[in-house]
CSV table of C-alpha atoms in Angstrom, one decimal:
chain,number,residue,atom,x,y,z
A,31,UNK,CA,-14.4,6.2,-24.5
A,32,UNK,CA,-11.3,6.7,-26.5
A,33,UNK,CA,-9.2,3.9,-27.9
A,34,UNK,CA,-5.4,3.5,-27.6
A,35,UNK,CA,-5.2,4.4,-31.4
A,36,UNK,CA,-7.1,7.6,-30.8
A,37,UNK,CA,-4.6,8.5,-28.0
A,38,UNK,CA,-1.9,8.8,-30.8
A,39,UNK,CA,0.4,6.1,-29.5
A,40,UNK,CA,3.0,4.8,-32.0
A,41,UNK,CA,2.8,1.5,-33.9
A,42,UNK,CA,5.3,-0.4,-31.6
A,43,UNK,CA,3.3,0.5,-28.5
A,44,UNK,CA,0.0,-0.4,-30.0
A,45,UNK,CA,1.4,-3.7,-31.1
A,46,UNK,CA,2.6,-4.4,-27.5
A,47,UNK,CA,-0.9,-3.4,-26.1
A,48,UNK,CA,-2.6,-5.7,-28.6
A,49,UNK,CA,-0.3,-8.6,-27.6
A,50,UNK,CA,-1.1,-7.9,-24.0
A,51,UNK,CA,-4.9,-7.9,-24.9
A,52,UNK,CA,-5.3,-4.4,-23.6
A,53,UNK,CA,-8.5,-3.4,-25.4
A,54,UNK,CA,-9.3,0.1,-24.1
A,55,UNK,CA,-7.6,2.7,-21.8
A,56,UNK,CA,-8.6,3.1,-18.2
A,57,UNK,CA,-9.8,6.5,-17.1
A,58,UNK,CA,-6.4,7.6,-15.7
A,59,UNK,CA,-4.7,6.5,-19.0
A,60,UNK,CA,-7.3,8.4,-21.1
A,61,UNK,CA,-6.6,11.5,-19.1
A,62,UNK,CA,-2.9,11.3,-18.7
A,63,UNK,CA,-1.6,10.1,-22.1
A,64,UNK,CA,-2.6,13.0,-24.2
A,65,UNK,CA,-1.2,15.5,-21.7
A,66,UNK,CA,2.1,13.7,-21.4
A,67,UNK,CA,2.5,13.4,-25.2
A,68,UNK,CA,2.3,17.2,-25.2
A,69,UNK,CA,5.3,17.2,-22.8
A,70,UNK,CA,3.3,18.8,-20.0
A,71,UNK,CA,3.9,18.3,-16.3
A,72,UNK,CA,1.2,16.2,-14.7
A,73,UNK,CA,0.2,15.5,-11.1
A,74,UNK,CA,-2.2,12.5,-10.9
A,75,UNK,CA,-4.1,11.1,-8.0
A,76,UNK,CA,-4.5,7.4,-8.7
A,77,UNK,CA,-4.6,4.2,-6.7
A,78,UNK,CA,-2.7,1.0,-7.4
A,79,UNK,CA,-4.9,-0.9,-9.8
A,80,UNK,CA,-5.9,2.1,-11.9
A,81,UNK,CA,-3.4,1.5,-14.7
A,82,UNK,CA,-1.1,4.4,-13.8
A,83,UNK,CA,2.1,2.6,-14.8
A,84,UNK,CA,0.8,2.4,-18.4
A,85,UNK,CA,-0.5,6.0,-18.0
A,86,UNK,CA,3.0,7.4,-17.6
A,87,UNK,CA,4.9,4.6,-19.1
A,88,UNK,CA,3.5,4.6,-22.6
A,89,UNK,CA,4.1,8.3,-23.4
A,90,UNK,CA,7.5,8.1,-21.7
A,91,UNK,CA,8.5,5.2,-23.9
A,92,UNK,CA,7.2,7.0,-27.0
A,93,UNK,CA,9.5,9.9,-26.2
A,94,UNK,CA,12.7,7.9,-26.0
A,95,UNK,CA,15.3,7.9,-28.7
A,96,UNK,CA,16.8,4.3,-28.7
A,97,UNK,CA,19.8,5.5,-30.8
A,98,UNK,CA,21.0,7.6,-27.9
A,99,UNK,CA,22.7,5.5,-25.2
A,100,UNK,CA,22.1,7.7,-22.2
A,101,UNK,CA,19.6,7.9,-19.3
A,102,UNK,CA,16.7,9.9,-20.9
A,103,UNK,CA,14.0,9.0,-18.4
A,104,UNK,CA,14.1,8.4,-14.6
A,105,UNK,CA,11.3,6.7,-12.7
A,106,UNK,CA,11.6,7.0,-8.9
A,107,UNK,CA,9.6,4.5,-6.7
A,108,UNK,CA,9.6,4.0,-2.9
A,109,UNK,CA,10.4,0.2,-2.7
A,110,UNK,CA,12.5,-2.4,-4.5
A,111,UNK,CA,9.5,-4.5,-5.1
A,112,UNK,CA,7.8,-1.7,-7.0
A,113,UNK,CA,11.1,-1.0,-8.9
A,114,UNK,CA,11.1,-4.6,-10.2
A,115,UNK,CA,7.4,-4.5,-11.0
A,116,UNK,CA,7.5,-1.2,-12.9
A,117,UNK,CA,10.6,-2.3,-14.9
A,118,UNK,CA,8.9,-5.5,-15.8
A,119,UNK,CA,5.8,-3.7,-16.9
A,120,UNK,CA,7.7,-1.1,-19.0
A,121,UNK,CA,9.6,-3.9,-20.7
A,122,UNK,CA,6.3,-5.5,-21.7
A,123,UNK,CA,5.2,-2.2,-23.3
A,124,UNK,CA,8.6,-1.7,-25.0
A,125,UNK,CA,9.0,-5.3,-26.3
A,126,UNK,CA,8.7,-4.2,-30.0
A,127,UNK,CA,11.0,-1.2,-29.7
A,128,UNK,CA,14.5,-2.3,-30.7
A,129,UNK,CA,17.7,-1.3,-28.8
A,130,UNK,CA,15.7,0.1,-25.8
A,131,UNK,CA,17.3,-0.8,-22.5
A,132,UNK,CA,15.3,-0.5,-19.2
A,133,UNK,CA,17.1,-1.1,-15.9
A,134,UNK,CA,16.1,-1.1,-12.2
A,135,UNK,CA,18.5,0.0,-9.4
A,136,UNK,CA,17.5,-0.6,-5.8
A,137,UNK,CA,18.9,-1.6,-2.4
A,138,UNK,CA,19.7,-5.3,-1.9
A,139,UNK,CA,20.8,-5.5,-5.6
A,140,UNK,CA,24.5,-5.7,-6.4
A,141,UNK,CA,26.0,-2.2,-6.7
A,142,UNK,CA,28.9,-3.5,-8.8
A,143,UNK,CA,26.5,-5.1,-11.3
A,144,UNK,CA,24.6,-1.8,-11.6
A,145,UNK,CA,27.8,0.2,-11.9
A,146,UNK,CA,29.0,-2.2,-14.7
A,147,UNK,CA,25.7,-1.9,-16.5
A,148,UNK,CA,26.2,1.9,-16.7
A,149,UNK,CA,29.0,1.4,-19.2
A,150,UNK,CA,26.1,1.1,-21.6
A,151,UNK,CA,23.5,3.2,-19.8
A,152,UNK,CA,19.8,2.4,-20.0
A,153,UNK,CA,17.5,4.9,-21.7
A,154,UNK,CA,15.0,4.3,-19.0
A,155,UNK,CA,16.1,3.9,-15.3
A,156,UNK,CA,13.7,2.8,-12.5
A,157,UNK,CA,15.1,3.1,-9.0
A,158,UNK,CA,14.6,3.7,-5.3
A,159,UNK,CA,15.9,7.1,-3.9
A,160,UNK,CA,18.5,5.7,-1.6
A,161,UNK,CA,20.3,3.6,-4.3
A,162,UNK,CA,20.0,6.3,-7.0
A,163,UNK,CA,21.6,8.9,-4.7
A,164,UNK,CA,24.3,6.4,-3.8
A,165,UNK,CA,25.2,6.3,-7.5
A,166,UNK,CA,25.1,10.1,-7.7
A,167,UNK,CA,27.5,10.5,-4.7
A,168,UNK,CA,29.9,8.0,-6.3
A,169,UNK,CA,29.7,9.7,-9.6
A,170,UNK,CA,28.6,6.5,-11.3
A,171,UNK,CA,25.3,7.9,-12.6
A,172,UNK,CA,24.8,10.8,-15.0
A,173,UNK,CA,21.3,12.3,-15.1
A,174,UNK,CA,22.2,15.4,-17.0
A,175,UNK,CA,20.3,14.2,-20.1
A,176,UNK,CA,17.3,12.8,-18.3
A,177,UNK,CA,14.6,15.1,-19.5
A,178,UNK,CA,11.7,13.0,-18.1
A,179,UNK,CA,11.2,12.1,-14.5
A,180,UNK,CA,8.4,10.2,-12.8
A,181,UNK,CA,7.8,10.3,-9.0
A,182,UNK,CA,5.6,7.3,-8.5
A,183,UNK,CA,3.7,6.8,-5.3
A,184,UNK,CA,4.8,10.2,-4.1
A,185,UNK,CA,2.9,9.9,-0.8
A,186,UNK,CA,4.8,6.8,0.1
A,187,UNK,CA,8.1,8.3,-1.0
A,188,UNK,CA,7.5,11.2,1.5
A,189,UNK,CA,6.1,8.9,4.2
A,190,UNK,CA,9.3,6.8,4.1
A,191,UNK,CA,11.4,9.9,4.6
A,192,UNK,CA,13.0,10.4,1.2
A,193,UNK,CA,12.6,14.2,0.9
A,194,UNK,CA,16.4,14.9,0.9
A,195,UNK,CA,17.0,12.2,-1.7
A,196,UNK,CA,14.3,13.5,-3.9
A,197,UNK,CA,15.7,17.0,-3.7
A,198,UNK,CA,19.2,15.6,-4.6
A,199,UNK,CA,17.8,13.7,-7.6
A,200,UNK,CA,15.8,16.6,-8.9
A,201,UNK,CA,18.9,18.9,-8.6
A,202,UNK,CA,20.8,16.4,-10.8
A,203,UNK,CA,18.3,16.6,-13.6
A,204,UNK,CA,18.1,19.3,-16.3
A,205,UNK,CA,16.0,22.3,-15.4
A,206,UNK,CA,14.2,22.0,-18.7
A,207,UNK,CA,12.4,18.7,-18.1
A,208,UNK,CA,9.0,17.1,-17.9
A,209,UNK,CA,8.1,16.1,-14.3
A,210,UNK,CA,5.3,13.6,-13.7
A,211,UNK,CA,3.9,12.7,-10.2
A,212,UNK,CA,1.4,10.1,-9.1
A,213,UNK,CA,0.1,9.7,-5.6
A,214,UNK,CA,-2.7,7.7,-4.0
A,215,UNK,CA,-3.4,10.7,-1.7
A,216,UNK,CA,-2.9,14.5,-1.9
A,217,UNK,CA,-1.8,15.4,1.6
A,218,UNK,CA,-0.2,18.7,2.3
A,219,UNK,CA,3.4,17.4,1.9
A,220,UNK,CA,2.5,16.0,-1.5
A,221,UNK,CA,1.0,19.3,-2.6
A,222,UNK,CA,4.2,21.0,-1.4
A,223,UNK,CA,6.3,18.6,-3.5
A,224,UNK,CA,4.2,19.4,-6.5
A,225,UNK,CA,4.5,23.1,-6.0
A,226,UNK,CA,8.3,22.9,-5.6
A,227,UNK,CA,9.0,20.4,-8.4
A,228,UNK,CA,6.4,20.7,-11.2
A,229,UNK,CA,5.9,23.6,-13.7
A,230,UNK,CA,2.3,24.6,-14.3
A,231,UNK,CA,1.1,21.0,-13.8
A,232,UNK,CA,-2.1,19.6,-15.1
A,233,UNK,CA,-4.1,17.8,-12.3
A,234,UNK,CA,-5.9,14.5,-13.0
A,235,UNK,CA,-7.7,12.1,-10.8
A,236,UNK,CA,-9.0,8.6,-11.2
A,237,UNK,CA,-9.6,5.6,-8.9
A,238,UNK,CA,-9.1,1.9,-9.5
A,239,UNK,CA,-11.7,0.5,-12.0
A,240,UNK,CA,-11.7,-3.1,-10.8
A,241,UNK,CA,-12.7,-3.0,-7.1
A,242,UNK,CA,-16.3,-4.1,-7.3
A,243,UNK,CA,-15.4,-7.3,-9.2
A,244,UNK,CA,-12.6,-8.2,-6.8
A,245,UNK,CA,-14.8,-8.8,-3.8
A,246,UNK,CA,-16.1,-12.3,-3.1
A,247,UNK,CA,-19.2,-12.7,-0.9
A,248,UNK,CA,-19.7,-15.8,1.3
A,249,UNK,CA,-22.7,-16.6,3.5
A,250,UNK,CA,-23.0,-18.9,6.5
A,251,UNK,CA,-26.4,-19.8,7.9
A,252,UNK,CA,-26.3,-20.1,11.7
A,253,UNK,CA,-28.6,-19.6,14.7
A,254,UNK,CA,-27.9,-16.5,16.8
A,255,UNK,CA,-26.6,-18.6,19.7
A,256,UNK,CA,-24.1,-20.4,17.4
A,257,UNK,CA,-22.5,-17.2,16.2
A,258,UNK,CA,-19.6,-17.0,18.7
A,259,UNK,CA,-18.4,-20.5,17.9
A,260,UNK,CA,-19.1,-20.1,14.1
A,261,UNK,CA,-16.9,-17.0,14.2
A,262,UNK,CA,-14.1,-18.9,15.8
A,263,UNK,CA,-14.4,-21.7,13.3
A,264,UNK,CA,-14.4,-19.2,10.4
A,265,UNK,CA,-11.4,-17.3,11.6
A,266,UNK,CA,-9.5,-20.5,12.2
A,267,UNK,CA,-10.3,-21.7,8.7
A,268,UNK,CA,-8.9,-18.5,7.0
A,269,UNK,CA,-5.9,-16.3,7.4
A,270,UNK,CA,-7.4,-14.0,10.0
A,271,UNK,CA,-4.8,-11.2,9.6
A,272,UNK,CA,-6.4,-8.0,8.4
A,273,UNK,CA,-10.0,-8.9,9.4
A,274,UNK,CA,-12.7,-6.4,10.4
A,275,UNK,CA,-15.7,-8.0,12.2
A,276,UNK,CA,-18.7,-5.7,12.1
A,277,UNK,CA,-21.3,-5.6,14.9
A,278,UNK,CA,-24.2,-3.2,15.7
A,279,UNK,CA,-23.5,-2.1,19.3
A,280,UNK,CA,-20.6,-0.9,21.4
A,281,UNK,CA,-21.0,-3.6,24.1
A,282,UNK,CA,-21.0,-6.3,21.4
A,283,UNK,CA,-17.6,-5.1,20.1
A,284,UNK,CA,-16.1,-5.6,23.6
A,285,UNK,CA,-17.8,-9.0,24.1
A,286,UNK,CA,-16.7,-10.4,20.7
A,287,UNK,CA,-13.2,-9.0,21.0
A,288,UNK,CA,-12.8,-10.5,24.5
A,289,UNK,CA,-14.2,-13.8,23.2
A,290,UNK,CA,-11.6,-13.9,20.4
A,291,UNK,CA,-8.8,-13.0,22.8
A,292,UNK,CA,-9.8,-15.8,25.1
A,293,UNK,CA,-9.4,-18.2,22.2
A,294,UNK,CA,-5.9,-16.9,21.2
A,295,UNK,CA,-6.8,-14.4,18.5
A,296,UNK,CA,-5.1,-11.0,18.5
A,297,UNK,CA,-8.1,-8.7,18.5
A,298,UNK,CA,-9.3,-5.3,19.7
A,299,UNK,CA,-12.6,-3.5,19.9
A,300,UNK,CA,-13.2,-0.2,18.0
A,301,UNK,CA,-16.2,1.8,19.0
A,302,UNK,CA,-17.3,5.4,19.3
A,303,UNK,CA,-16.8,5.6,23.1
A,304,UNK,CA,-13.0,5.1,22.8
A,305,UNK,CA,-10.9,8.1,23.6
A,306,UNK,CA,-9.0,9.4,20.5
A,307,UNK,CA,-5.7,8.4,21.9
A,308,UNK,CA,-6.9,4.8,22.4
A,309,UNK,CA,-8.6,4.8,19.0
A,310,UNK,CA,-5.3,6.0,17.3
A,311,UNK,CA,-3.4,3.3,19.1
A,312,UNK,CA,-5.8,0.6,18.0
A,313,UNK,CA,-5.7,1.7,14.4
A,314,UNK,CA,-1.8,1.8,14.5
A,315,UNK,CA,-1.7,-1.8,15.9
A,316,UNK,CA,-4.0,-3.0,13.2
A,317,UNK,CA,-2.2,-1.2,10.4
A,318,UNK,CA,1.2,-2.7,11.4
A,319,UNK,CA,-0.1,-6.2,11.9
A,320,UNK,CA,0.3,-6.5,15.7
A,321,UNK,CA,-3.5,-6.7,16.0
A,322,UNK,CA,-5.0,-9.2,13.5
A,323,UNK,CA,-8.7,-8.5,14.0
A,324,UNK,CA,-10.8,-5.4,14.7
A,325,UNK,CA,-14.3,-5.8,16.0
A,326,UNK,CA,-16.0,-2.6,15.1
A,327,UNK,CA,-19.3,-0.7,14.9
A,328,UNK,CA,-20.2,1.2,11.7
A,329,UNK,CA,-19.7,4.6,13.2
A,330,UNK,CA,-16.3,3.8,14.7
A,331,UNK,CA,-15.0,2.3,11.4
A,332,UNK,CA,-15.5,5.6,9.4
A,333,UNK,CA,-12.2,6.5,7.9
A,334,UNK,CA,-11.0,2.9,8.0
A,335,UNK,CA,-9.7,3.2,4.4
A,336,UNK,CA,-6.7,0.8,4.8
A,337,UNK,CA,-5.0,-1.4,2.3
A,338,UNK,CA,-4.4,-3.8,5.1
A,339,UNK,CA,-8.1,-4.9,5.3
A,340,UNK,CA,-8.2,-8.4,3.8
A,341,UNK,CA,-11.7,-9.5,4.7
A,342,UNK,CA,-14.9,-8.3,6.3
A,343,UNK,CA,-17.1,-10.4,8.6
A,344,UNK,CA,-20.7,-9.3,9.2
A,345,UNK,CA,-21.3,-10.8,12.6
A,346,UNK,CA,-24.6,-9.0,12.6
A,347,UNK,CA,-26.3,-7.5,9.6
A,348,UNK,CA,-26.9,-3.7,9.7
A,349,UNK,CA,-30.4,-2.3,9.3
A,350,UNK,CA,-30.0,-1.2,5.7
A,351,UNK,CA,-28.5,-2.4,2.4
A,352,UNK,CA,-26.4,0.8,2.0
A,353,UNK,CA,-24.6,0.1,5.3
A,354,UNK,CA,-23.9,-3.5,4.3
A,355,UNK,CA,-22.4,-2.3,1.0
A,356,UNK,CA,-20.4,0.4,2.7
A,357,UNK,CA,-19.0,-2.1,5.3
A,358,UNK,CA,-18.1,-4.5,2.5
A,359,UNK,CA,-16.4,-1.9,0.4
A,360,UNK,CA,-13.7,-1.5,3.0
A,361,UNK,CA,-12.0,-4.5,1.6
A,362,UNK,CA,-10.8,-5.0,-2.0
A,363,UNK,CA,-9.4,-1.5,-2.1
A,364,UNK,CA,-6.7,-0.2,-4.5
A,365,UNK,CA,-7.1,-2.9,-7.0
A,366,UNK,CA,-6.6,-5.8,-4.5
A,367,UNK,CA,-9.0,-8.7,-4.0
A,368,UNK,CA,-11.2,-8.9,-0.9
A,369,UNK,CA,-13.5,-11.3,0.8
A,370,UNK,CA,-16.8,-10.7,2.7
A,371,UNK,CA,-18.3,-13.2,5.1
A,372,UNK,CA,-21.8,-12.9,6.5
A,373,UNK,CA,-22.9,-14.9,9.6
A,374,UNK,CA,-26.7,-15.0,9.1
A,375,UNK,CA,-29.5,-16.1,11.4
A,376,UNK,CA,-32.7,-17.3,9.7
A,377,UNK,CA,-34.2,-13.8,10.2
A,378,UNK,CA,-31.1,-12.1,8.7
A,379,UNK,CA,-31.2,-14.5,5.7
A,380,UNK,CA,-34.7,-13.2,4.9
A,381,UNK,CA,-33.5,-9.6,5.2
A,382,UNK,CA,-30.5,-10.2,3.0
A,383,UNK,CA,-32.7,-11.7,0.3
A,384,UNK,CA,-34.7,-8.5,0.1
A,385,UNK,CA,-31.6,-6.4,-0.7
A,386,UNK,CA,-31.4,-6.3,-4.6
A,387,UNK,CA,-27.8,-5.1,-4.8
A,388,UNK,CA,-26.4,-7.9,-2.5
A,389,UNK,CA,-25.4,-11.2,-4.1
A,390,UNK,CA,-23.9,-14.1,-2.2
A,391,UNK,CA,-21.3,-15.8,-4.4
A,392,UNK,CA,-21.3,-19.0,-2.3
A,393,UNK,CA,-23.1,-20.4,0.8
A,394,UNK,CA,-20.7,-22.1,3.1
A,395,UNK,CA,-21.8,-25.2,5.0
A,396,UNK,CA,-20.7,-25.4,8.7
A,397,UNK,CA,-18.8,-28.7,8.0
A,398,UNK,CA,-16.6,-26.8,5.6
A,399,UNK,CA,-15.2,-24.9,8.6
A,400,UNK,CA,-13.0,-26.3,11.3
A,401,UNK,CA,-15.2,-27.8,14.0
A,402,UNK,CA,-15.4,-25.4,16.9
A,403,UNK,CA,-14.7,-28.1,19.5
A,404,UNK,CA,-11.5,-29.2,17.7
A,405,UNK,CA,-10.0,-25.8,17.1
A,406,UNK,CA,-6.2,-25.9,17.4
A,407,UNK,CA,-4.4,-23.2,19.3
A,408,UNK,CA,-4.2,-20.0,17.3
A,409,UNK,CA,-0.9,-18.6,16.2
A,410,UNK,CA,-0.7,-15.0,17.1
A,411,UNK,CA,1.1,-12.5,14.7
A,412,UNK,CA,4.2,-12.7,17.0
A,413,UNK,CA,4.7,-8.9,16.7
A,414,UNK,CA,5.0,-6.2,19.4
A,415,UNK,CA,4.7,-2.5,18.6
A,416,UNK,CA,7.2,0.0,20.1
A,417,UNK,CA,6.5,3.7,20.7
A,418,UNK,CA,9.3,6.1,20.1
A,419,UNK,CA,8.9,9.7,21.5
A,420,UNK,CA,10.0,11.4,18.3
A,421,UNK,CA,8.6,11.8,14.8
A,422,UNK,CA,8.5,13.8,11.6
A,423,UNK,CA,9.0,17.1,13.2
A,424,UNK,CA,12.1,15.7,14.9
A,425,UNK,CA,13.4,14.8,11.4
A,426,UNK,CA,13.1,11.1,12.2
A,427,UNK,CA,12.5,8.8,9.2
A,428,UNK,CA,11.8,5.1,8.9
A,429,UNK,CA,15.4,4.6,7.7
A,430,UNK,CA,16.7,6.0,11.0
A,431,UNK,CA,14.6,3.6,13.0
A,432,UNK,CA,15.5,0.6,10.8
A,433,UNK,CA,19.2,1.6,11.2
A,434,UNK,CA,19.0,1.8,15.0
A,435,UNK,CA,17.2,-1.6,15.2
A,436,UNK,CA,19.8,-3.2,13.0
A,437,UNK,CA,22.8,-1.6,14.7
A,438,UNK,CA,21.7,-1.6,18.3
A,439,UNK,CA,19.4,-4.6,18.6
A,440,UNK,CA,20.9,-6.9,15.9
A,441,UNK,CA,17.6,-7.3,13.9
A,442,UNK,CA,17.7,-7.9,10.2
A,443,UNK,CA,15.8,-5.5,7.9
A,444,UNK,CA,13.4,-8.3,6.9
A,445,UNK,CA,12.4,-8.9,10.5
A,446,UNK,CA,11.2,-5.3,11.0
A,447,UNK,CA,7.5,-4.7,10.4
A,448,UNK,CA,5.6,-1.6,9.4
A,449,UNK,CA,6.9,1.8,10.7
A,450,UNK,CA,4.5,4.7,11.2
A,451,UNK,CA,5.9,8.2,11.6
A,452,UNK,CA,3.6,10.9,13.1
A,453,UNK,CA,4.5,14.5,13.9
A,454,UNK,CA,5.9,13.8,17.4
A,455,UNK,CA,5.6,10.0,17.7
A,456,UNK,CA,6.7,6.9,15.8
A,457,UNK,CA,5.6,3.3,16.0
A,458,UNK,CA,7.4,0.2,14.8
A,459,UNK,CA,6.4,-3.5,14.8
A,460,UNK,CA,9.1,-6.0,15.6
A,461,UNK,CA,9.2,-9.7,16.6
A,462,UNK,CA,7.8,-10.3,20.1
A,463,UNK,CA,10.9,-12.2,21.2
A,464,UNK,CA,13.2,-9.2,20.5
A,465,UNK,CA,11.0,-6.5,22.1
A,466,UNK,CA,12.5,-6.4,25.6
A,467,UNK,CA,16.0,-6.2,24.2
A,468,UNK,CA,15.0,-3.5,21.7
A,469,UNK,CA,13.4,-1.3,24.4
A,470,UNK,CA,16.5,-1.6,26.6
A,471,UNK,CA,19.0,-1.0,23.9
A,472,UNK,CA,17.2,1.8,22.2
A,473,UNK,CA,16.7,3.6,25.5
A,474,UNK,CA,20.4,3.4,26.0
A,475,UNK,CA,21.4,4.5,22.5
A,476,UNK,CA,20.8,7.5,20.3
A,477,UNK,CA,18.7,7.6,17.1
A,478,UNK,CA,20.0,10.1,14.6
A,479,UNK,CA,22.2,11.7,17.3
A,480,UNK,CA,19.4,12.1,19.9
A,481,UNK,CA,18.0,10.2,22.8
A,482,UNK,CA,14.3,9.2,22.6
A,483,UNK,CA,12.1,7.4,25.1
A,484,UNK,CA,11.1,3.9,23.7
A,485,UNK,CA,8.3,1.9,25.3
A,486,UNK,CA,5.9,-0.9,24.6
A,487,UNK,CA,2.5,-0.2,23.1
A,488,UNK,CA,0.0,-2.2,25.2
């Protein structure tokens, strides 16, 4: 494995990395940094947690001339949270480079403050597409000297409907530039963006390196007959949102999901006999938080690669160790921590002890959980999902739906949950108490100049 010194980073950056106790580059950094220092266009597939900000940020900072007070590098990100995070990380790497200014522009931040700061422009500007194009339209931002551009989390940029803004930003940049793109996935729309925006790009790929160490395994020894109550007590003792409960048979998924529903938990069954439309609906409700808990079989959970999964519960052990590890690996993705709980009968305890690759970090005692007969009523997520009869092919974007909910229903942006845009359908999670009004108002109004049918997803 290469060292940061071998990657030919300058003294100031190496000093910053040493201060941060970065000892060696991650795989994505080892691949990306040499290519970017050669000023080549790069398209990288990398998850959050893989070290991609340093992968593009270090060579980008090395290319900056602090003596020139103009925007020399632009980093485009999908959300204001990411804009703040990337700016903070870049500032850490640049801490020993004098006279280097790094700014972040994003919605919700004072436009006037940003405009005033451009009197002395930053050399590196991080921003969201909407706010950056606002500055372009008001002629407050000059990108004519920005010869480096990074499109970070490109799949999310496209998913959020920023194609037009990206086109406008890229047109404002010099033709002779270095374009860098990172994306967690390489769907067709991302590939199309690469083909249209990058020149002879080098493709690299790396996943997060820290996932295995981020999963904690807990065991709970119970008799088979005690499992329904033990599951209730466990879910009441933790934040149950984003939980997948694994069982071994289709009928058990329905029994356990119904048992949880009867005790106030927002849960649905996911099994191989579901029609595709019902499966898609179940997955959408889980992704946007309307459904907190999925009760699933192994076969039905294939493709359940979601950032939203916070914890796994093995209600029943599978037959083989590989299946157990595969189930457990659905949490702790993309550099996030995850938790795995196993409810184990005496027979299952013996089976688990024979699996060499499975280690239980801690055995829970039943008294550590809320007593099943004293369970308080469960607070449901309080969200309802609406279906809108238009999608990507109708040129609908999340911003259009947010705008309609704010203008027509009176919701605040912070109250609106996850929005999912499909080809001809869209889904949005909103507070339960606003759902009836939202359906009525949106059916009366137009979204982006057109009427759409809006209904509850049940």
